[in-house]
GROMACS .gro file of C-alpha atoms in nm:
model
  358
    1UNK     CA    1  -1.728  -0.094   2.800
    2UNK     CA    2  -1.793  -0.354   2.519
    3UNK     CA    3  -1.589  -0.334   2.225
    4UNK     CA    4  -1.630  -0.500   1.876
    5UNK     CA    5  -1.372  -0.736   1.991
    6UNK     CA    6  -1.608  -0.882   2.278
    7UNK     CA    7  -1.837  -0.917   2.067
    8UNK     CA    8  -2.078  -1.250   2.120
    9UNK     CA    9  -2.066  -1.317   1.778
   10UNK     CA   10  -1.928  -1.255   1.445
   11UNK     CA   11  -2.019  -1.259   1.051
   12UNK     CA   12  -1.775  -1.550   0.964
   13UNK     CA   13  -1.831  -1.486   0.588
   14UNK     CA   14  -1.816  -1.151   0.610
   15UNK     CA   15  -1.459  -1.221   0.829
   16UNK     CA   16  -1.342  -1.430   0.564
   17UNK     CA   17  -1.446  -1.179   0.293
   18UNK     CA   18  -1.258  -0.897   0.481
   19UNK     CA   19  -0.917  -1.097   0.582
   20UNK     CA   20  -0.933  -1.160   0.185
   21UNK     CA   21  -0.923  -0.805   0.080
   22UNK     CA   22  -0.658  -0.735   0.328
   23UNK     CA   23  -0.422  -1.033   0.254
   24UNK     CA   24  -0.460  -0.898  -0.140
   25UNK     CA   25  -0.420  -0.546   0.015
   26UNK     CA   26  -0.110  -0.614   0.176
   27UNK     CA   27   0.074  -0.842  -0.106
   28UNK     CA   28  -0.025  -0.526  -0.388
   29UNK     CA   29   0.116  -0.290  -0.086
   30UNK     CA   30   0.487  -0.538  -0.098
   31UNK     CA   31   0.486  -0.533  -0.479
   32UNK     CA   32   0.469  -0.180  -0.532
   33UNK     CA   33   0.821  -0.162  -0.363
   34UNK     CA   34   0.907  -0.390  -0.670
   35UNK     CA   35   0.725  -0.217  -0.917
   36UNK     CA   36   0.899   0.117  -0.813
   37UNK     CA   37   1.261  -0.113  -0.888
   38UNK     CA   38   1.119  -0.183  -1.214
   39UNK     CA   39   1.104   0.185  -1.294
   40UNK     CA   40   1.408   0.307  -1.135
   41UNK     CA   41   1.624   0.024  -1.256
   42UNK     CA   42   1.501   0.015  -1.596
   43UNK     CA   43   1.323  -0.308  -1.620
   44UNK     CA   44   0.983  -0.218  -1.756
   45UNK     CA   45   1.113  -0.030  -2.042
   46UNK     CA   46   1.386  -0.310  -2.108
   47UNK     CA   47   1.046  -0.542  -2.116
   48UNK     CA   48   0.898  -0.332  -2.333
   49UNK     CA   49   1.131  -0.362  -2.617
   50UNK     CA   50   1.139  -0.737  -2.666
   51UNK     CA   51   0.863  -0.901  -2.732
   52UNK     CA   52   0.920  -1.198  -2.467
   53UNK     CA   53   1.213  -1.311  -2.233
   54UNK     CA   54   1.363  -1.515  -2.016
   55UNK     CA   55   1.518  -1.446  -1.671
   56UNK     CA   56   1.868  -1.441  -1.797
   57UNK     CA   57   1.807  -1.264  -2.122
   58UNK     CA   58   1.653  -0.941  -1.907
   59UNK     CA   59   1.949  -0.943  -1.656
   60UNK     CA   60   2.174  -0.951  -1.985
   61UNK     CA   61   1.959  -0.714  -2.051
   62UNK     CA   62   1.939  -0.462  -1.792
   63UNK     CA   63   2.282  -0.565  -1.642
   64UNK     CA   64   2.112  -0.655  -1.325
   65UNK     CA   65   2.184  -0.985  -1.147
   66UNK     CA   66   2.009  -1.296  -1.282
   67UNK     CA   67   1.934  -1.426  -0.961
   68UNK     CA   68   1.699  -1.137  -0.852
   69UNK     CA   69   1.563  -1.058  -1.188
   70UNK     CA   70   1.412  -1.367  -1.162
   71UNK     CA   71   1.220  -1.366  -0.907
   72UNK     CA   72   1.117  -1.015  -0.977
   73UNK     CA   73   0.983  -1.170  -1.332
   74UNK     CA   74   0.775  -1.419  -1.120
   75UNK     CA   75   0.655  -1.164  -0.877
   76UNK     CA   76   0.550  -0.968  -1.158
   77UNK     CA   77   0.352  -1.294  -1.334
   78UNK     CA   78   0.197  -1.380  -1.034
   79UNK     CA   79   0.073  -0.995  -0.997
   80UNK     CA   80  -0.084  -0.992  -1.353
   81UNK     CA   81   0.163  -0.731  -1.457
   82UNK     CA   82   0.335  -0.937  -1.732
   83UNK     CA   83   0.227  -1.290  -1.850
   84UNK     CA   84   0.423  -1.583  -1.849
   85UNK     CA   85   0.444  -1.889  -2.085
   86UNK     CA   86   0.530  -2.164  -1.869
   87UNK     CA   87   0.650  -2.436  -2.114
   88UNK     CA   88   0.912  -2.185  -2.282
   89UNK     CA   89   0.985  -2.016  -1.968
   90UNK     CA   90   1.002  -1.661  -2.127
   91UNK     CA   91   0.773  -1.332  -2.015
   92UNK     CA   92   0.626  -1.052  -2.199
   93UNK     CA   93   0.481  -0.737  -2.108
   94UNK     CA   94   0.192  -0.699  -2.319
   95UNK     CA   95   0.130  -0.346  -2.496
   96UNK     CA   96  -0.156  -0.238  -2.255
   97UNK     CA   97   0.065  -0.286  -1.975
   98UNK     CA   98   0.365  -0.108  -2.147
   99UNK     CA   99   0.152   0.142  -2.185
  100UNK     CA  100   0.112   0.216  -1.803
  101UNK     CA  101   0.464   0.132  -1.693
  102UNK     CA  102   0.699   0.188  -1.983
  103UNK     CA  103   0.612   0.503  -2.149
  104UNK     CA  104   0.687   0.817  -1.981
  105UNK     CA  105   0.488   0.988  -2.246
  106UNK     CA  106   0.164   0.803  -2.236
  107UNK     CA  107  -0.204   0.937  -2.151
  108UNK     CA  108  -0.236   0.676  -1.912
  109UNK     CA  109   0.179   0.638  -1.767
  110UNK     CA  110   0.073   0.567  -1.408
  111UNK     CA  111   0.434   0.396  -1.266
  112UNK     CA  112   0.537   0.694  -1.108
  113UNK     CA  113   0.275   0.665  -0.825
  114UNK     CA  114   0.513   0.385  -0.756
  115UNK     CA  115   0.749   0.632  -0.685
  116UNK     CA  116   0.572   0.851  -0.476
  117UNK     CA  117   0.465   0.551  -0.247
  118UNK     CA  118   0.813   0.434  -0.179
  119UNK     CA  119   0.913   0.824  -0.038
  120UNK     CA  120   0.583   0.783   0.164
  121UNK     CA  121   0.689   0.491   0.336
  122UNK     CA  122   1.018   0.614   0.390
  123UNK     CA  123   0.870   0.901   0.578
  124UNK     CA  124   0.659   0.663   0.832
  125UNK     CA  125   0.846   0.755   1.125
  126UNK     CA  126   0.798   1.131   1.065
  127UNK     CA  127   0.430   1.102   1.011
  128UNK     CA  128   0.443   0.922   1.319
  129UNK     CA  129   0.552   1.173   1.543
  130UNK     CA  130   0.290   1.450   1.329
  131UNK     CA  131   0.010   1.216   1.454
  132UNK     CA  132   0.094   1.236   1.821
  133UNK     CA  133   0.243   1.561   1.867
  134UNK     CA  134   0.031   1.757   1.603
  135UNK     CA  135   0.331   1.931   1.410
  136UNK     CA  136   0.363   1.913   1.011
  137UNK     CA  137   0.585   1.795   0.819
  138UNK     CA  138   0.701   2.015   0.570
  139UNK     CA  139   0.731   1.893   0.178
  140UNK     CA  140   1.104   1.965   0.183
  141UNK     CA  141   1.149   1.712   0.476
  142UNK     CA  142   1.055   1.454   0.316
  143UNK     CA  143   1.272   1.166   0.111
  144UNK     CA  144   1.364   1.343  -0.249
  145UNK     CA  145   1.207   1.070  -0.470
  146UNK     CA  146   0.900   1.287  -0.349
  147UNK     CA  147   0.957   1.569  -0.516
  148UNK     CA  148   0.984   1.442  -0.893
  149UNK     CA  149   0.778   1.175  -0.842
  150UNK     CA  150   0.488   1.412  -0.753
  151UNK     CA  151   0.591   1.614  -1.069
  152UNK     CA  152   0.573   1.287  -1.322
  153UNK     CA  153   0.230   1.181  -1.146
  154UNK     CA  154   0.086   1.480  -1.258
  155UNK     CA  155   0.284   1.569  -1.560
  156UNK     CA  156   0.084   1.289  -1.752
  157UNK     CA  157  -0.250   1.489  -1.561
  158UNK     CA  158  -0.141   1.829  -1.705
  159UNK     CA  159   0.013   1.728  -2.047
  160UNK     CA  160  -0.308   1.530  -2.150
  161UNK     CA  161  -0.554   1.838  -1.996
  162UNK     CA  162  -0.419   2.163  -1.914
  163UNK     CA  163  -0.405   2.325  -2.306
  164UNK     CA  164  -0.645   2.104  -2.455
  165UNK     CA  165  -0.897   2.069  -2.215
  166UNK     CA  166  -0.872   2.314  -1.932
  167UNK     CA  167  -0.740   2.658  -2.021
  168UNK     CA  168  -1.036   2.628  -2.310
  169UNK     CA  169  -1.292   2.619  -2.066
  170UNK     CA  170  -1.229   2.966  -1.915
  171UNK     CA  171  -1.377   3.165  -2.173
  172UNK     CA  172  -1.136   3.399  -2.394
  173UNK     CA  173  -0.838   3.274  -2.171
  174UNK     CA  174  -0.679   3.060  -2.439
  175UNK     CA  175  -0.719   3.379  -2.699
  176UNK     CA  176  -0.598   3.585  -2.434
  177UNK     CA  177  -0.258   3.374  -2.337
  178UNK     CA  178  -0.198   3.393  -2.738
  179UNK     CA  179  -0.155   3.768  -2.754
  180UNK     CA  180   0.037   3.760  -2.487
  181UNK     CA  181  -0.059   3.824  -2.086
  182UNK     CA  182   0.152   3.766  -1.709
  183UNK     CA  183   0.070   3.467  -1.602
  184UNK     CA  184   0.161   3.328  -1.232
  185UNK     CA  185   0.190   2.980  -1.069
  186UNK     CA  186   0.196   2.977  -0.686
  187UNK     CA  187   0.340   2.617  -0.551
  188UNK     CA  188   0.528   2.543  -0.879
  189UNK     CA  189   0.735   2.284  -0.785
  190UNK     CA  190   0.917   2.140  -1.050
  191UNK     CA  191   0.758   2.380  -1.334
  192UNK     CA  192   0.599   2.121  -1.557
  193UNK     CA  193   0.239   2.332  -1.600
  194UNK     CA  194   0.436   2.661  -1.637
  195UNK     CA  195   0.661   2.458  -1.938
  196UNK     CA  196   0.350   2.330  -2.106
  197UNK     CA  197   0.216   2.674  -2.087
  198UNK     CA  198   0.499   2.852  -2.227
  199UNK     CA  199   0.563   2.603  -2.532
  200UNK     CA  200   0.188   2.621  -2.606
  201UNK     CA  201   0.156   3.026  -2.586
  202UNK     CA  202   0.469   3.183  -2.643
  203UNK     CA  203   0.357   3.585  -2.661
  204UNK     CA  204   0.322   3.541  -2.319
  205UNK     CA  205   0.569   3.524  -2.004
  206UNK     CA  206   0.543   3.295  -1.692
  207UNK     CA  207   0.681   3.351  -1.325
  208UNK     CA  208   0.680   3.026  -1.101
  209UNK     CA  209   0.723   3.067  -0.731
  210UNK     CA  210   0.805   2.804  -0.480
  211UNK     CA  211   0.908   2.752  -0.127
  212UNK     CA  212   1.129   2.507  -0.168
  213UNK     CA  213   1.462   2.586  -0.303
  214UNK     CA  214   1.537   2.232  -0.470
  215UNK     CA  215   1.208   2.257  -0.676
  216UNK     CA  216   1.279   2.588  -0.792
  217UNK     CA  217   1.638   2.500  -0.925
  218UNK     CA  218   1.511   2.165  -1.128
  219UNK     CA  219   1.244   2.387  -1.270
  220UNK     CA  220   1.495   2.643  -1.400
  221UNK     CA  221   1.720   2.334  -1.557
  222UNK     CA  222   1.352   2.231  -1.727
  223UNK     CA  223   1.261   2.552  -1.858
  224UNK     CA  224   1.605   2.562  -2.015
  225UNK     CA  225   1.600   2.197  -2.150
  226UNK     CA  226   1.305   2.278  -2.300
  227UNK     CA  227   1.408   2.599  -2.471
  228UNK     CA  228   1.145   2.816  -2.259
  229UNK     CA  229   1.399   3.010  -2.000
  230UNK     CA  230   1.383   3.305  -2.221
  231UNK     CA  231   0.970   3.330  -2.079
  232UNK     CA  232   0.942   3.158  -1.770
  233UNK     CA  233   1.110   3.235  -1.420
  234UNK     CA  234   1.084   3.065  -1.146
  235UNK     CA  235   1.185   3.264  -0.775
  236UNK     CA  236   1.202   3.100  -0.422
  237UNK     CA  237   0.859   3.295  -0.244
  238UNK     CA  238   0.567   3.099  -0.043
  239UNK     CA  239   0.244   3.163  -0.155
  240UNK     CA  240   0.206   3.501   0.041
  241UNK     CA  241   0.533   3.691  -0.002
  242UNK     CA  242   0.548   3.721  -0.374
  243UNK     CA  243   0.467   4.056  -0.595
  244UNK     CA  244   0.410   4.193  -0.899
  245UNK     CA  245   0.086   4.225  -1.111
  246UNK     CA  246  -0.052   3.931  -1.297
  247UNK     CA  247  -0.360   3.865  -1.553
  248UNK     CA  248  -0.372   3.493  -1.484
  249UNK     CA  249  -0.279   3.390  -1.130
  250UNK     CA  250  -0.286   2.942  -1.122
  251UNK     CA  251  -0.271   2.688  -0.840
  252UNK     CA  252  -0.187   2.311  -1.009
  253UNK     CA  253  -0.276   2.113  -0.655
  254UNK     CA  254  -0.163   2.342  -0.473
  255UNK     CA  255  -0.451   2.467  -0.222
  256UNK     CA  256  -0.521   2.251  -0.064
  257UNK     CA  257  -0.183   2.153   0.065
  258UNK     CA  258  -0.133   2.515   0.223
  259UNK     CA  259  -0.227   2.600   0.618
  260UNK     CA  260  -0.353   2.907   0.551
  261UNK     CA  261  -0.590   2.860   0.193
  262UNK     CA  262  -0.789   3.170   0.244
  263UNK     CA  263  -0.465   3.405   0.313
  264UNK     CA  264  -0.327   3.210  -0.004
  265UNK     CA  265  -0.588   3.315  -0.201
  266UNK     CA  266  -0.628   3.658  -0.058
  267UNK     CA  267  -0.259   3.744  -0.172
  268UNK     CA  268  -0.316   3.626  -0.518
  269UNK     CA  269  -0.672   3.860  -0.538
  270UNK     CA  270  -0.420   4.123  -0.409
  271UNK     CA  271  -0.207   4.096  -0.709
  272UNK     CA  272  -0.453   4.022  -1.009
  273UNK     CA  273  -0.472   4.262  -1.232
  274UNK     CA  274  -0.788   4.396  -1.321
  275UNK     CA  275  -1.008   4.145  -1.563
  276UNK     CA  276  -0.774   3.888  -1.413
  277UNK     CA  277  -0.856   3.536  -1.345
  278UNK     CA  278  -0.738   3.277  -1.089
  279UNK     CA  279  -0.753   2.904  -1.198
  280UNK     CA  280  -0.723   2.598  -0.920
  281UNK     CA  281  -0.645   2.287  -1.024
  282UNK     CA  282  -0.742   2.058  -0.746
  283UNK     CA  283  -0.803   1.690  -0.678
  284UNK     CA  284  -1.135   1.552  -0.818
  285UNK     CA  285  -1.363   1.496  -0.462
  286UNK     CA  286  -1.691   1.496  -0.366
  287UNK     CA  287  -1.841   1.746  -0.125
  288UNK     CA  288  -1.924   1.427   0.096
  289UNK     CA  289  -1.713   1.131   0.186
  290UNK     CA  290  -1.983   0.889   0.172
  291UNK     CA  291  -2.033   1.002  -0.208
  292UNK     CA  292  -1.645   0.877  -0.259
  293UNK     CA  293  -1.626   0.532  -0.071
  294UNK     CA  294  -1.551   0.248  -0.294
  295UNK     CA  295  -1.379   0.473  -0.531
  296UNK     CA  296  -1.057   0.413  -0.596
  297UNK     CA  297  -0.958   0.791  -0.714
  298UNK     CA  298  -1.106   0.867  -0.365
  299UNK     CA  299  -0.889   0.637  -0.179
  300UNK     CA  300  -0.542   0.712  -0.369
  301UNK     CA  301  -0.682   1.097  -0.310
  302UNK     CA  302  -0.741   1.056   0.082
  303UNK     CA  303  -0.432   0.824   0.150
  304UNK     CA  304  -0.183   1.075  -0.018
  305UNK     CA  305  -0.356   1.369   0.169
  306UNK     CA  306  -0.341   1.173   0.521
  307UNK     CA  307   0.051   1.122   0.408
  308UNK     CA  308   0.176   1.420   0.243
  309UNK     CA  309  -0.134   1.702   0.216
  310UNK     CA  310  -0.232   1.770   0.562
  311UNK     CA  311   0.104   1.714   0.710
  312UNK     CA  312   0.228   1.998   0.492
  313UNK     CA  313  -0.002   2.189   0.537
  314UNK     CA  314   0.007   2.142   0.878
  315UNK     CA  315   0.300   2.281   0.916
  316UNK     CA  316   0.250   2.589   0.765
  317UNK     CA  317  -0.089   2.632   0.968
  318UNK     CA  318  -0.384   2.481   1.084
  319UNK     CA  319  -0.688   2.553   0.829
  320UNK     CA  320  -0.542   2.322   0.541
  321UNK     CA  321  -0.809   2.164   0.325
  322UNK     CA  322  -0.683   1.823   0.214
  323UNK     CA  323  -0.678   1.670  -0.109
  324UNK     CA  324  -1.039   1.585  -0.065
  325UNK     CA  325  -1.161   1.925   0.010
  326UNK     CA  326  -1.459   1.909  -0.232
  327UNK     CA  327  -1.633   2.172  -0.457
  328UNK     CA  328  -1.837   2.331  -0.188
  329UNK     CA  329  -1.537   2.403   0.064
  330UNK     CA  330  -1.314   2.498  -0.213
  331UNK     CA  331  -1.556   2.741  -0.355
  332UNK     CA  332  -1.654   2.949   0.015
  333UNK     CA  333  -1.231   2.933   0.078
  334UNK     CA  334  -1.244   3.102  -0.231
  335UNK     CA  335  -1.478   3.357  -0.129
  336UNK     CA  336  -1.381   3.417   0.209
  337UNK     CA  337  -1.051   3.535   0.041
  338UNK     CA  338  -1.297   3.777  -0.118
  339UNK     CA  339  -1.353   3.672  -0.492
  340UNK     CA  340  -1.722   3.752  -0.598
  341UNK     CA  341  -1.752   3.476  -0.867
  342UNK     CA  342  -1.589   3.113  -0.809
  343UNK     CA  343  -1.687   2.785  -0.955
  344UNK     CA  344  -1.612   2.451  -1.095
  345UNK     CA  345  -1.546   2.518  -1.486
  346UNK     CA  346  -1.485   2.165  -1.526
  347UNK     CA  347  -1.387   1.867  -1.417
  348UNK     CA  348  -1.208   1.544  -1.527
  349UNK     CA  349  -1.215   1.180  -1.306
  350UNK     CA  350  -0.911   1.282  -1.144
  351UNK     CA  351  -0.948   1.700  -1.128
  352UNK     CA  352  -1.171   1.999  -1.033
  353UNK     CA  353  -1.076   2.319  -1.220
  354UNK     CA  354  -1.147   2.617  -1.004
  355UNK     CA  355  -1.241   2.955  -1.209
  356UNK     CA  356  -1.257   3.268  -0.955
  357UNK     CA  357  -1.247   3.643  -1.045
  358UNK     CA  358  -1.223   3.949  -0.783
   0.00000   0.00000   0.00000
């Protein structure tokens, strides 16, 4: 049988081209290792309050070691992700960039995808052995910088969308959460939505369930930080063993990472009370991949849900969606679970909002 590699003849340029893009590929791939130190040892924020520096001023700094903050400093030059002035030897981070990697509270923070690419990697021999055998791998197996990096990837997501942009588009829902209604999130992990919820609407009260234990006991220390434990629980319960009768029943990302999607949605239809509503938040995808190729929201999409979506759900069952599940599929899961009306209320570059009533 002939394969592409005995084939007569190849496209040099188009060889050239393509050992390009993975060379770049693989030297962005080694630096975000680096740019995940720079978060978790404080560097980009220490960058971010000078306005240029030297090697040995940072590691003063930062109380790192000179000799490695260095050539972090030049990895990070050579990268584009801070500039460098080579006849004074000093760096700077300019404000765009600060924006992205400094500032936990920004729009646009985007450094803890570092984060969540580091726990990936860490989990390549697990993901190896799901590949051959066919077995999951569960959320809570994973390496713990997971678990809150997930949470701050999103966080920026929900904080910049959920009560400004999202809740508003389900009509009477925002007037409804102000007088004061039961409102559920299935797959809370670390309880960031349910927070922003609870400071935004506080007549009403807010149950978060989770199947994994160590989510569910950072979201009760969050709640509390942020004043909102006397309105919002959070209970250790997968997403068909909990109870109780709720008006607003949400899923932040959380569908399509379950094996069984149409039982999941089933059980919350079972417990919505009546004139209740169920709101997905899912991945922004396109019903077909060939619609999505070349787009990088598409590829960070598909490579987390080859890494952590599928094998999750995977081992929970074997009809999980994916992160790139798309309108259509998400829609008839939705109605095979037996909701009469489902449908996209809106969408952002980065989300689908899912509106479904029984």
């Amino acid at each position: 049988m002939t394969t592409q590699l005995d084939a007569p003849s190849v496209d040099l340029t188009r060889l050239e081209e393509f050992a390009t893009k993975v060379a770049v590929d693989r030297a962005i791939a080694y630096n975000g290792v680096l740019a995940y130190l720079g978060d978790r040892l404080g560097l980009w924020r220490a960058l971010a309050s000078v306005a240029d520096t030297t090697s040995e001023e940072l590691a003063e700094r930062s109380g790192l070691a000179e000799r490695y903050v260095r050539e972090w400093l030049a990895t990070q030059a050579a990268a584009g992700y801070v500039t460098y002035d080579g006849p004074t030897c000093r760096f700077s981070l300019p404000a765009e960039h600060a924006l992205v990697l400094a500032d936990e509270d920004s729009p646009v923070a985007g450094v803890a995808g570092f984060q969540v690419i580091t726990a990936v990697y860490a989990a390549a021999d697990q993901l190896a052995h799901a590949y051959a055998t066919g077995e999951g791998v569960a959320w809570g197996d994973h390496d713990p910088r997971l678990f809150s990096g997930v949470d701050r990837f999103f966080r920026t997501l929900y904080r910049g969308s959920l009560v400004s942009e999202w809740l508003p588009s389900v009509e009477g829902l925002v007037e409804r959460l102000e007088q004061g209604i039961r409102v559920l999130d299935v797959g809370c992990g670390l309880g960031s939505a349910l927070v922003l919820m609870a400071e935004a609407f506080p007549a009403s009260t807010f149950v978060g369930v989770d199947n994994h234990e160590e989510s569910i006991r950072l979201a009760r220390a969050a709640a509390a930080e942020a004043g909102v434990g006397d309105r919002v629980t959070f209970e250790v319960a997968d997403a068909t063993s909990y109870g109780g009768s709720h008006d607003l029943v949400c899923f932040f990302d959380a569908v399509h990472d379950m094996g069984d999607p149409v039982g999941a949605l089933a059980h919350a239809r079972s417990v919505l009370a009546e004139d209740g509503v169920v709101l997905a938040v899912e991945p922004f995808a396109h019903d077909r991949l060939e619609d999505g190729i070349g787009s990088p929201v598409t590829l960070t999409y598909l490579a987390a849900s080859s890494a952590l979506c599928v094998p999750n759900g995977m081992s929970q069952g074997t009809d999980t969606l994916g992160a790139q599940a798309g309108p259509a599929r998400l829609t008839a899961a939705f109605r095979a679970a037996g909701f009469t009306q489902a449908g996209v209320a809106a969408e952002t570059p980065y989300n689908l909002l899912i509106e479904a009533r029984a």
